[in-house]
PDB file of C-alpha atoms and ligand atoms in Angstrom:
ATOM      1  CA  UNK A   1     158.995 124.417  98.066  1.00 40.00           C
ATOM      2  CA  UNK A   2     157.634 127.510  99.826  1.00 47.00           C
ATOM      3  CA  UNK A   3     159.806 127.798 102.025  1.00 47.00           C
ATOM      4  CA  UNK A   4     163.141 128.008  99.362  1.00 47.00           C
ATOM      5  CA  UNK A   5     161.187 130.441  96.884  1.00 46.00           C
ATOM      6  CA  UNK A   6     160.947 132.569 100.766  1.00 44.00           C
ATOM      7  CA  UNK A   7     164.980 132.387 100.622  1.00 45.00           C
ATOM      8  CA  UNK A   8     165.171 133.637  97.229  1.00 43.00           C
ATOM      9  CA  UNK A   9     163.116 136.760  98.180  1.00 46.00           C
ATOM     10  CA  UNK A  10     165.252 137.286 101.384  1.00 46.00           C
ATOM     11  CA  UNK A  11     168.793 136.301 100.367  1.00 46.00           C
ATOM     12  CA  UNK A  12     168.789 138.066  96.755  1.00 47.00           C
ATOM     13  CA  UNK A  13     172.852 137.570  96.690  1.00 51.00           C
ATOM     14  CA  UNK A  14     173.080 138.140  93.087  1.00 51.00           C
ATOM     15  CA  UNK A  15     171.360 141.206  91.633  1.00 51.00           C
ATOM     16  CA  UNK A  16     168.657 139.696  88.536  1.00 47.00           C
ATOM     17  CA  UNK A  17     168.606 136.049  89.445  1.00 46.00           C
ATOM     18  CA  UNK A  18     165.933 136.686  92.425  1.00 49.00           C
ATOM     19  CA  UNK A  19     163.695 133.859  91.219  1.00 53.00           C
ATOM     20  CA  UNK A  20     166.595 130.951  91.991  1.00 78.00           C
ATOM     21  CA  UNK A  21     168.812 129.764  94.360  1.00 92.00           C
ATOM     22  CA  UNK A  22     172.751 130.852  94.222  1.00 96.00           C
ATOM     23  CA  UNK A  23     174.804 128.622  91.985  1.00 97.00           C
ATOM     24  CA  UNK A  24     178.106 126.564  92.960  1.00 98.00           C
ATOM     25  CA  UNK A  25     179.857 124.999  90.431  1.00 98.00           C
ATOM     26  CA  UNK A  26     182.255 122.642  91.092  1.00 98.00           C
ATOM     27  CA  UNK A  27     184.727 121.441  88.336  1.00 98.00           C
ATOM     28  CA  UNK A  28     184.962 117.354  89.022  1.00 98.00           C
ATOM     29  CA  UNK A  29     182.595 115.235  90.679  1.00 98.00           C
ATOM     30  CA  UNK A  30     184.504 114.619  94.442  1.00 98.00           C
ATOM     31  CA  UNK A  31     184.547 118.321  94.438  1.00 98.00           C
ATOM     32  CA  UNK A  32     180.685 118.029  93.450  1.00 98.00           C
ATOM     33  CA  UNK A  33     179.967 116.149  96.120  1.00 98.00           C
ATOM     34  CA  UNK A  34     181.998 117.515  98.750  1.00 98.00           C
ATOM     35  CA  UNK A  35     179.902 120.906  97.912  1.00 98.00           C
ATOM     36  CA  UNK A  36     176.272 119.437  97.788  1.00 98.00           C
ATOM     37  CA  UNK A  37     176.996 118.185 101.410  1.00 98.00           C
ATOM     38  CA  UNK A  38     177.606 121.815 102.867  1.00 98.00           C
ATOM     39  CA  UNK A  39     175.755 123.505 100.181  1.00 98.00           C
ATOM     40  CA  UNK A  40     172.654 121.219 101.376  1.00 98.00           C
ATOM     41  CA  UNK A  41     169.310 122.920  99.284  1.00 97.00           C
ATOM     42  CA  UNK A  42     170.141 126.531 100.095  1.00 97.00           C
ATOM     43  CA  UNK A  43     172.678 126.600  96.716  1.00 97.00           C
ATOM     44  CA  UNK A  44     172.479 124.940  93.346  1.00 97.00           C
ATOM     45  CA  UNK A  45     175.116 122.816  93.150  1.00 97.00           C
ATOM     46  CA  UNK A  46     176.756 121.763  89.879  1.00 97.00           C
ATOM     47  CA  UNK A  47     180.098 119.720  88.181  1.00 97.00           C
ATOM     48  CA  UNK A  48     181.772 120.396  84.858  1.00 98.00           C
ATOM     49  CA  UNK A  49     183.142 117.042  84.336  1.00 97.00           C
ATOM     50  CA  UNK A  50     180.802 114.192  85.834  1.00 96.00           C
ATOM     51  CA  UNK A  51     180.810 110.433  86.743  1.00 96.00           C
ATOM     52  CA  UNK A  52     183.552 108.350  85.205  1.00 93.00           C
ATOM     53  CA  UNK A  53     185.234 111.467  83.483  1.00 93.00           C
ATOM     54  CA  UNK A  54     188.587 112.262  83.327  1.00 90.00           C
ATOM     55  CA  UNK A  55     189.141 115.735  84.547  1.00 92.00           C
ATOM     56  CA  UNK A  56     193.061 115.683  84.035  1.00 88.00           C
ATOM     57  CA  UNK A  57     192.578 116.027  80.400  1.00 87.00           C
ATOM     58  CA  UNK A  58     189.047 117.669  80.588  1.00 94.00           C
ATOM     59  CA  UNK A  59     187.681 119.817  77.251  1.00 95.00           C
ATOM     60  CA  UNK A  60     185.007 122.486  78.433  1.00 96.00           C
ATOM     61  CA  UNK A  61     181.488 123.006  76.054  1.00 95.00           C
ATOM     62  CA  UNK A  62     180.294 126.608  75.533  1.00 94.00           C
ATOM     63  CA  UNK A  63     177.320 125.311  77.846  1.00 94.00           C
ATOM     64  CA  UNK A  64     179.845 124.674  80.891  1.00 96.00           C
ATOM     65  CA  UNK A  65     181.061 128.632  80.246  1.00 96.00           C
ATOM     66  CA  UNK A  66     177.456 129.570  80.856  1.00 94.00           C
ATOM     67  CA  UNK A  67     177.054 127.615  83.705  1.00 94.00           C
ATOM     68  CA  UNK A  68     180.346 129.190  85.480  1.00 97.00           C
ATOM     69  CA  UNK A  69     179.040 132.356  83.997  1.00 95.00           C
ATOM     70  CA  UNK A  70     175.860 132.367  86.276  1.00 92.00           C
ATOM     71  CA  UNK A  71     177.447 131.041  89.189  1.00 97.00           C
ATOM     72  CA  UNK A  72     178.209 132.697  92.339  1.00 97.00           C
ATOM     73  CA  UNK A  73     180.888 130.410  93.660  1.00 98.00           C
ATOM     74  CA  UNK A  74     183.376 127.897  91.593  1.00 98.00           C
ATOM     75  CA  UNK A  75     185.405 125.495  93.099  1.00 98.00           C
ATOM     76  CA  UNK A  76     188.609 124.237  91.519  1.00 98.00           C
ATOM     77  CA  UNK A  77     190.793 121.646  92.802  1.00 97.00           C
ATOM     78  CA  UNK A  78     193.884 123.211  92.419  1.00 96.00           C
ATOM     79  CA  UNK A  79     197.384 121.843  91.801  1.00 94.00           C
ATOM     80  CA  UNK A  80     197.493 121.878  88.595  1.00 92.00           C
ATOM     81  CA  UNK A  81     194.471 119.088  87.955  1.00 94.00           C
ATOM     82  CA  UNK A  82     192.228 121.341  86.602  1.00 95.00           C
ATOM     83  CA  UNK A  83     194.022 123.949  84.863  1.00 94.00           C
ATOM     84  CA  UNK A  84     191.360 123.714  82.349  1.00 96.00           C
ATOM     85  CA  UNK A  85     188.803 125.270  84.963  1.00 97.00           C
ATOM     86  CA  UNK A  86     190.798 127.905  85.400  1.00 96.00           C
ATOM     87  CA  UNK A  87     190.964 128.621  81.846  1.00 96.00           C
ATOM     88  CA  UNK A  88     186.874 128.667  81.654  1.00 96.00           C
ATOM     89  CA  UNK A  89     186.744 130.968  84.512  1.00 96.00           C
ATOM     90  CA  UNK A  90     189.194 133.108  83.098  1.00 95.00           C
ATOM     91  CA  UNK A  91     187.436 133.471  80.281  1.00 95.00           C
ATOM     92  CA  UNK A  92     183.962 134.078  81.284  1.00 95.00           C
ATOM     93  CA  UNK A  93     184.679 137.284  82.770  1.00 91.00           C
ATOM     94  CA  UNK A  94     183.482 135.606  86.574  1.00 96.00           C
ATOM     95  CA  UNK A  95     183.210 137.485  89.322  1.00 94.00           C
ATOM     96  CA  UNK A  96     182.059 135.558  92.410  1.00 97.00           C
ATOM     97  CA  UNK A  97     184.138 133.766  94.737  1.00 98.00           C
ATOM     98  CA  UNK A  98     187.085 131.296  93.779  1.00 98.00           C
ATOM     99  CA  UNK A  99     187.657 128.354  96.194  1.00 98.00           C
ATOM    100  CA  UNK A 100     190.792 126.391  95.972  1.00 98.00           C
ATOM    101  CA  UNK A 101     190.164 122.917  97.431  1.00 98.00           C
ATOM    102  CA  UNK A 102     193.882 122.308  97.949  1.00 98.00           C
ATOM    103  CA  UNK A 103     194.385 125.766  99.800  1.00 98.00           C
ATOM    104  CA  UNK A 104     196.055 125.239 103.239  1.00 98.00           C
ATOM    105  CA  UNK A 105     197.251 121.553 102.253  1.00 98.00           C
ATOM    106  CA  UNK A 106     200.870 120.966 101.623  1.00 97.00           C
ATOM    107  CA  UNK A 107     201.187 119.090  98.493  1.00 96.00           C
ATOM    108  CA  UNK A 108     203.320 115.906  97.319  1.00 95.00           C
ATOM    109  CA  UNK A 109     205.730 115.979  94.832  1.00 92.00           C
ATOM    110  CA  UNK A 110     204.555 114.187  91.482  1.00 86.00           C
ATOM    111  CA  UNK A 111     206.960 111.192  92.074  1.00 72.00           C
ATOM    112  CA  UNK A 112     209.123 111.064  88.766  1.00 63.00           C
ATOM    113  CA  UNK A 113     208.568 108.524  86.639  1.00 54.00           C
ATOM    114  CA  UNK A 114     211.626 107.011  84.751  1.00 46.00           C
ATOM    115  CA  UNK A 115     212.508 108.837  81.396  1.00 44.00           C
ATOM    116  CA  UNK A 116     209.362 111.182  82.271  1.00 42.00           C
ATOM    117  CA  UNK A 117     210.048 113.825  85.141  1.00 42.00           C
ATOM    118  CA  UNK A 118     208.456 116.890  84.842  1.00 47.00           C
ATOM    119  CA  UNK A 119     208.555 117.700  88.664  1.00 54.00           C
ATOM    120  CA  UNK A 120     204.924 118.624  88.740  1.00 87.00           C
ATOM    121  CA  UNK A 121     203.059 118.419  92.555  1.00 93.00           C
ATOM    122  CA  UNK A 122     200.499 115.330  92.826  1.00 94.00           C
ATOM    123  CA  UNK A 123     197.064 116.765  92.853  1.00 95.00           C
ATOM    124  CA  UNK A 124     195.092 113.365  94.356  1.00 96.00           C
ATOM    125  CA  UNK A 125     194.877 115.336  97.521  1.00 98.00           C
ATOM    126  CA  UNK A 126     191.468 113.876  97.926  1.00 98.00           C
ATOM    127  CA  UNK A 127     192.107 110.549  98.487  1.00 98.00           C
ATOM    128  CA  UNK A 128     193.462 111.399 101.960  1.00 98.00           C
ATOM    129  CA  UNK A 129     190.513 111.417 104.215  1.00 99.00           C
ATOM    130  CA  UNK A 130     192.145 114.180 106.343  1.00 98.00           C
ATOM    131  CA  UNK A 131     192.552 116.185 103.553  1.00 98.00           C
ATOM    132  CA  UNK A 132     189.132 115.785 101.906  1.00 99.00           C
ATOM    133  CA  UNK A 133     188.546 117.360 105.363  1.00 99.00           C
ATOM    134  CA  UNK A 134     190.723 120.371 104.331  1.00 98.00           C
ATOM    135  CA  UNK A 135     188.479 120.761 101.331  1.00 99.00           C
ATOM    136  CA  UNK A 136     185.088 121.049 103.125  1.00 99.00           C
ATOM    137  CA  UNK A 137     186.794 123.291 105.322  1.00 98.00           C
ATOM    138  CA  UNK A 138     187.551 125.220 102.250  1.00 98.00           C
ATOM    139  CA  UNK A 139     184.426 124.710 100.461  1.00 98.00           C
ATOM    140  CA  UNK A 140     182.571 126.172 103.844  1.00 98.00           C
ATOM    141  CA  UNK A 141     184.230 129.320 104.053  1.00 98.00           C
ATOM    142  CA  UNK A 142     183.694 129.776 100.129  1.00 98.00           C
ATOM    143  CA  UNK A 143     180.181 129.721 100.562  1.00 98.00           C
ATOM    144  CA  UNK A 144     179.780 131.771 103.572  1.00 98.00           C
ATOM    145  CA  UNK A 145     181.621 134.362 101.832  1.00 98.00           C
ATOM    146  CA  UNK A 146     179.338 133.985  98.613  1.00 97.00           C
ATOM    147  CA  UNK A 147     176.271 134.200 100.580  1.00 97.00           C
ATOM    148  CA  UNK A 148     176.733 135.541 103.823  1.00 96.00           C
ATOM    149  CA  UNK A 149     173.064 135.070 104.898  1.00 96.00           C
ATOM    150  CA  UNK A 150     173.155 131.326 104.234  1.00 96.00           C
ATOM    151  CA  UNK A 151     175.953 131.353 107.106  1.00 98.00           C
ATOM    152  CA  UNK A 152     174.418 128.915 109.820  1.00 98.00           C
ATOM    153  CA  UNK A 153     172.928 126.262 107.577  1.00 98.00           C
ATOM    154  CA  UNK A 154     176.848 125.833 105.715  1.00 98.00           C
ATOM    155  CA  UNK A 155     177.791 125.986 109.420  1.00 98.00           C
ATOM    156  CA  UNK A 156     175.853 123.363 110.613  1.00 98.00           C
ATOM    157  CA  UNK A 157     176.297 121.149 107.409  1.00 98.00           C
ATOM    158  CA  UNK A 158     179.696 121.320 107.174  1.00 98.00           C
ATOM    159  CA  UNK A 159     180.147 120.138 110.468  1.00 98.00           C
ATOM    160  CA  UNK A 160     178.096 117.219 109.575  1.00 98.00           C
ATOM    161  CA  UNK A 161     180.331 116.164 107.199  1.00 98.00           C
ATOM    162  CA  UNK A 162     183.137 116.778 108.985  1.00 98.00           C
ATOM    163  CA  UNK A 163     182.103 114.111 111.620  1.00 98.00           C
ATOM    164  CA  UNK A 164     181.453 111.727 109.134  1.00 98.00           C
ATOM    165  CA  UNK A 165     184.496 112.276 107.031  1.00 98.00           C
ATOM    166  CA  UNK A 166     186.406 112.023 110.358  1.00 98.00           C
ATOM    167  CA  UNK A 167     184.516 108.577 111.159  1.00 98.00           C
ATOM    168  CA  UNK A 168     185.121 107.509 107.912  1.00 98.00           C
ATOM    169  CA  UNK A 169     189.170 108.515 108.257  1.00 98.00           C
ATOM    170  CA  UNK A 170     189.124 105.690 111.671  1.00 98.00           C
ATOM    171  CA  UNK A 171     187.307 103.392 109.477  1.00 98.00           C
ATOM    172  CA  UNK A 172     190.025 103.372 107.159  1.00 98.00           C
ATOM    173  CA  UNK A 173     193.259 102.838 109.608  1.00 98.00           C
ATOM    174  CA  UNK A 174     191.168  99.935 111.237  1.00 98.00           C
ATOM    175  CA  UNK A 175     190.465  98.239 107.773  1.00 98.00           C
ATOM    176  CA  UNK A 176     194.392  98.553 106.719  1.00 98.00           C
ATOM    177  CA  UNK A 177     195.612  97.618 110.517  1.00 98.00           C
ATOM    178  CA  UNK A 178     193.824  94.324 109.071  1.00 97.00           C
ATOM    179  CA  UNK A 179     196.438  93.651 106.374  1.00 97.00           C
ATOM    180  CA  UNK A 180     200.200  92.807 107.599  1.00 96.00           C
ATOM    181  CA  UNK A 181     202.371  95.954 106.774  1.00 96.00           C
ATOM    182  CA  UNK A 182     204.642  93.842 104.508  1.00 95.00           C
ATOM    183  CA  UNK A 183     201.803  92.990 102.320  1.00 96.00           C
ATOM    184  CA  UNK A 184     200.669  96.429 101.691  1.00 97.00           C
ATOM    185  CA  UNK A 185     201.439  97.154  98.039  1.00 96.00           C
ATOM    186  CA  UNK A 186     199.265  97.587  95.016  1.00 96.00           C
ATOM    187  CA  UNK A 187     199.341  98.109  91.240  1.00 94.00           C
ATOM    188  CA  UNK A 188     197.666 100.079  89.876  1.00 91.00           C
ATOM    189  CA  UNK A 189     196.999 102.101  86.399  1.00 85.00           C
ATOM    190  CA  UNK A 190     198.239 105.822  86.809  1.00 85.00           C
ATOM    191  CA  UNK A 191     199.978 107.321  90.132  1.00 88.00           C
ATOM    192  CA  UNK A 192     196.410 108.792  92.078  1.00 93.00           C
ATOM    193  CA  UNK A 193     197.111 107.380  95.503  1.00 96.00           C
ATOM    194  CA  UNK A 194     199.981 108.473  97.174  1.00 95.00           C
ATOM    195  CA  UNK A 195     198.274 110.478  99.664  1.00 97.00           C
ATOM    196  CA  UNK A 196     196.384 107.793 100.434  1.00 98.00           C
ATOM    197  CA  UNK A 197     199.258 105.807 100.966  1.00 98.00           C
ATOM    198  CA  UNK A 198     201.291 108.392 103.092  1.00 98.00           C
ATOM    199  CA  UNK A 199     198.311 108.434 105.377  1.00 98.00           C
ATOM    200  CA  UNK A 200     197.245 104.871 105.509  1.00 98.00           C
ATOM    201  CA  UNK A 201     200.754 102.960 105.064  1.00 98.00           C
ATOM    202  CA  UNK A 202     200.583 101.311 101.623  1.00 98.00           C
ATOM    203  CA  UNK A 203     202.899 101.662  99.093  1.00 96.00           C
ATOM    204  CA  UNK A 204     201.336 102.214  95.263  1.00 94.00           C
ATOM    205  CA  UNK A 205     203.049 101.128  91.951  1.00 90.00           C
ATOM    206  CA  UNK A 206     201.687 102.926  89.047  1.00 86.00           C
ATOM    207  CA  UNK A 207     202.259 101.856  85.108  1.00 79.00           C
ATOM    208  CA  UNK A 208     201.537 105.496  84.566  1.00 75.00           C
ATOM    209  CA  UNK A 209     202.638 108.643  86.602  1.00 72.00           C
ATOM    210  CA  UNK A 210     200.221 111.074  87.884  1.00 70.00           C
ATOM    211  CA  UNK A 211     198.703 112.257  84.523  1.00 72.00           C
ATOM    212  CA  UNK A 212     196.108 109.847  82.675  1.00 73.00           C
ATOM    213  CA  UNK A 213     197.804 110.315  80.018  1.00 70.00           C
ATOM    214  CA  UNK A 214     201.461 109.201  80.605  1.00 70.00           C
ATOM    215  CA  UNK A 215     201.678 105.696  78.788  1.00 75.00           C
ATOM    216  CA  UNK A 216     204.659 103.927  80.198  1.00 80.00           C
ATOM    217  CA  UNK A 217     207.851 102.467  78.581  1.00 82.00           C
ATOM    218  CA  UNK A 218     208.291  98.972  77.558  1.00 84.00           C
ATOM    219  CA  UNK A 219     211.307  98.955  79.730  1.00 85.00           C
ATOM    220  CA  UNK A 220     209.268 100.437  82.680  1.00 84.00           C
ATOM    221  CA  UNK A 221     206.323  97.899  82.625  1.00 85.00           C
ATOM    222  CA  UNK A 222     209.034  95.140  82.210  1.00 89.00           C
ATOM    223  CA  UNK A 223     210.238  96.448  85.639  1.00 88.00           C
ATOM    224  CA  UNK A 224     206.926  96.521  87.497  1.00 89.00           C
ATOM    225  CA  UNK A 225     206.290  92.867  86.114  1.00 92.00           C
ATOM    226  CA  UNK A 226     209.051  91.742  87.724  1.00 92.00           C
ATOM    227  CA  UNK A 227     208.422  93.519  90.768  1.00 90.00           C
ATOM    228  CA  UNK A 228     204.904  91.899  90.665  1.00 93.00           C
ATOM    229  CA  UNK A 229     206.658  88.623  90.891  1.00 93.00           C
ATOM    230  CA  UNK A 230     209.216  89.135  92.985  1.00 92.00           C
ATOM    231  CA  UNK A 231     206.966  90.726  95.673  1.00 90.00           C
ATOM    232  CA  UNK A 232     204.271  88.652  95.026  1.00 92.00           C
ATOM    233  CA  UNK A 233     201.698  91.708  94.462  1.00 94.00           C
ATOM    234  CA  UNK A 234     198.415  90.297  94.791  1.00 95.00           C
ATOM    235  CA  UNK A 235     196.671  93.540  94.752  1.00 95.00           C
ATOM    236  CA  UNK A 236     196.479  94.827  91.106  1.00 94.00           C
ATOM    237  CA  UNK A 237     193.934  96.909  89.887  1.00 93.00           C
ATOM    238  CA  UNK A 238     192.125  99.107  87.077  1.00 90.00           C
ATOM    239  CA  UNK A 239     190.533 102.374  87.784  1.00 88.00           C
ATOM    240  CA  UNK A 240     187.282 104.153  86.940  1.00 82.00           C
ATOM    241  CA  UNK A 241     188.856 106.829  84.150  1.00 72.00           C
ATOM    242  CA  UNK A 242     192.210 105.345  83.465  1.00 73.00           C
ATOM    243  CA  UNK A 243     192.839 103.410  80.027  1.00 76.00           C
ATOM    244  CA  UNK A 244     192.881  99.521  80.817  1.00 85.00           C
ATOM    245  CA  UNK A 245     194.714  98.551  77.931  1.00 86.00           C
ATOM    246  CA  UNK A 246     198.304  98.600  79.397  1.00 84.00           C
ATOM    247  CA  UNK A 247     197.241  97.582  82.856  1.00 87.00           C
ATOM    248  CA  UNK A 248     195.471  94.321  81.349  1.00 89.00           C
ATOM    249  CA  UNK A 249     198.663  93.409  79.477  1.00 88.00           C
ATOM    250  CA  UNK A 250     200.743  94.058  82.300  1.00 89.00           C
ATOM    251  CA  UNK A 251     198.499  91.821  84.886  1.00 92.00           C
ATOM    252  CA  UNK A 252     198.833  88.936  82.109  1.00 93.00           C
ATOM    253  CA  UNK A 253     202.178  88.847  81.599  1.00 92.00           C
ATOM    254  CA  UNK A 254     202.543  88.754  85.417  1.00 92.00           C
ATOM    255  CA  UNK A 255     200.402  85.885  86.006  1.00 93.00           C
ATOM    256  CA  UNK A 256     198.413  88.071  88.417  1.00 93.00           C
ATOM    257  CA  UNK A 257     194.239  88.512  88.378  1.00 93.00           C
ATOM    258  CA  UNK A 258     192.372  91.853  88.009  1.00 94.00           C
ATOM    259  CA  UNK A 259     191.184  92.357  91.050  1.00 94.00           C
ATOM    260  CA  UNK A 260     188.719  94.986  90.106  1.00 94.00           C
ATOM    261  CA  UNK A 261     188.226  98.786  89.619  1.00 94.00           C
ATOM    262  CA  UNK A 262     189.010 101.569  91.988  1.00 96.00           C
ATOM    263  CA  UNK A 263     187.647 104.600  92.005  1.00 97.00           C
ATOM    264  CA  UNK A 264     190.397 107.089  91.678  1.00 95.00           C
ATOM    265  CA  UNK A 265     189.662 110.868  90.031  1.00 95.00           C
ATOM    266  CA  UNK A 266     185.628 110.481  89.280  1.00 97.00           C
ATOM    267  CA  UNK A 267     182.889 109.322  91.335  1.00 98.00           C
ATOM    268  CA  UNK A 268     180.531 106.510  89.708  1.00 97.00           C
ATOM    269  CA  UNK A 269     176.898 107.433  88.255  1.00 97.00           C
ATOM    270  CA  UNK A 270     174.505 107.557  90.878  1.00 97.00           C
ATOM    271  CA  UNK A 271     173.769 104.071  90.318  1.00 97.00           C
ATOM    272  CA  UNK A 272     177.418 102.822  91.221  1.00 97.00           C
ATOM    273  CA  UNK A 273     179.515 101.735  93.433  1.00 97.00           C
ATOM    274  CA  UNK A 274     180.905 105.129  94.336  1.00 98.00           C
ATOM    275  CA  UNK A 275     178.207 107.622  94.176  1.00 98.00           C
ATOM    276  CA  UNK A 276     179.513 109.986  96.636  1.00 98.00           C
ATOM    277  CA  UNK A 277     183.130 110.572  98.018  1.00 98.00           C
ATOM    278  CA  UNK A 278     182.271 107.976 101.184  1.00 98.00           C
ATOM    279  CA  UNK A 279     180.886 105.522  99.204  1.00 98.00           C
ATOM    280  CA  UNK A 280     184.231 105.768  96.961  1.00 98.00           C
ATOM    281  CA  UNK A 281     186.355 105.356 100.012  1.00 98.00           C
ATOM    282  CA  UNK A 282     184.595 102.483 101.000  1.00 98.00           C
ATOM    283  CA  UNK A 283     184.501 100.896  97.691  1.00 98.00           C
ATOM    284  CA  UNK A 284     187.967 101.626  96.898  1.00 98.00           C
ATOM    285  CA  UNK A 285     188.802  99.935 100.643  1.00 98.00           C
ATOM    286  CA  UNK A 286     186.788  97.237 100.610  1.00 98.00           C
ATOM    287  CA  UNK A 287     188.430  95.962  97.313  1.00 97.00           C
ATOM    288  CA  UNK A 288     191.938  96.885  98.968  1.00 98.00           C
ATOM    289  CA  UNK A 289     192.338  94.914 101.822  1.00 97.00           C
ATOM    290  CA  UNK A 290     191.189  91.192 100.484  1.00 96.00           C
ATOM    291  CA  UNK A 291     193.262  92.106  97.471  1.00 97.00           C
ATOM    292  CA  UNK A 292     196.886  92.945  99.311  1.00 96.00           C
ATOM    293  CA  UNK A 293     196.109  90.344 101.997  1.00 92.00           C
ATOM    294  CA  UNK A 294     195.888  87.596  98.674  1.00 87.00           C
ATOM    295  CA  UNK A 295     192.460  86.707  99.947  1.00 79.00           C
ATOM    296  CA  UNK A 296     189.629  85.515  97.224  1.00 65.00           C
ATOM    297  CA  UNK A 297     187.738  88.576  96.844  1.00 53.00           C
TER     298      UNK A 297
HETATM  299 ZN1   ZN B 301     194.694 111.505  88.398  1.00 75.48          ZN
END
């Protein structure tokens, strides 16, 4: 307690707002996360759109413009998830630094879906491990920039994460080495993971494309039912922020189970299964591999 109210006196980064800590505000809650681990207690992090929330299709409050309106650092995903973010920083007039989480990554094309191509890029950039590293990189040099006498403790932090992000990255080849490569494809509600499975070898079959809300054709989920059967997909799933309806209709008339929830745009509540970005990795994995190797989970 003394010894932050000592930075405030010292740092003073933002003329009038001596008696608190810089703000960060993040727009979705990986990003929120990602930024409390480097930020550590020497900014005030925040997220626009929380646990469990769909931040494709996200509507801002006039409370969220005064929180970007304080703040002396945003962070946006980029790639066209959160164009709404943009759109609130736009129009509060903000002045502090602008990280791009995406910057330096080279994107995916959205893969078309039939009778719906809009050639879009994929924005799930996240749910590469690697690349989640590419965002704390990001989210570092953000902060160093927005408060330059902070510089050592980001330093320090973001190295932390780093080595646990990179542990968690060998975690994740070792758990999928587990499952035979032929039996590495999963269902699942809209099109989040194909950087996860360009990095980790499993092939994803969405209902949906990359937006949450893209409902698919009648003719397209009479296509992925049969490819359920004829590949014997085992691993079919719902996510956290996704609409269940079609998915649950598609895993019936399939004959295939459920196999549970994974966490694919939004962390959980705190009191979840996917609290922070590792703990949604390891959720997310831990349902994966049983699932695709047709083990009872
Ligand atoms: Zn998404």
């Amino acid at each position: 307690m003394h010894r932050r109210s000592l930075f405030a006196l010292v740092a003073l980064p933002f003329p009038g707002r001596a008696q608190s800590r810089p703000v960060a505000v993040a727009s979705f809650s990986i990003l929120g996360d990602l930024l409390r681990g480097v930020a550590g207690d020497a900014m005030e992090s925040r997220v626009i759109a929380g646990p469990d929330v769909d931040a494709h299709h996200f509507q801002p409050r006039p409370s969220h413009a005064e929180a970007v309106r304080g703040a002396g650092v945003v962070i946006r995903n980029g790639a066209g998830f959160d164009g709404w973010f943009n759109r609130l920083i736009g129009s509060t007039g903000f002045r502090g630094v602008t990280v791009t989480a995406t910057d330096g990554i080279t994107l995916r094309r959205a893969s078309p879906t039939p009778g719906h191509s809009h050639g879009g890029t994929d924005p799930h950039a996240w749910q590469d491990v690697r690349l989640a590293m590419q965002y704390v990189r990001n989210i570092e040099g953000g902060l160093v920039r927005a408060d330059a006498a902070g510089e050592a403790g980001y330093r320090t932090r973001a190295a932390a994460v780093l080595a646990r992000l990179e542990a968690l990255d060998g975690w994740v080849r070792a758990e999928i080495a587990r499952v035979p490569e032929a039996r590495r494809i999963v269902v699942t509600s809209h099109d989040a993971f194909a950087y996860f499975g360009a990095a980790y070898g499993v092939r994803f079959r969405a209902s949906a494309g990359v937006a949450t809300n893209a409902e698919p054709s009648a003719q397209q989920v009479a296509a992925l039912i049969r490819q359920i059967r004829a590949e014997n997909i085992t691993a079919v799933f719902l996510e956290n922020m996704a609409n269940p309806a079609t998915l649950r209709r598609l895993a019936e008339e399939a004959g295939v189970r459920i196999r549970g929830r994974l966490y694919a745009d939004a962390l959980s509540a705190a009191d979840g299964p996917a609290a922070t970005y590792e703990a949604m990795v390891r959720h997310n994995v831990g349902l994966l591999v049983p699932a695709m190797s047709g083990h009872d989970a």
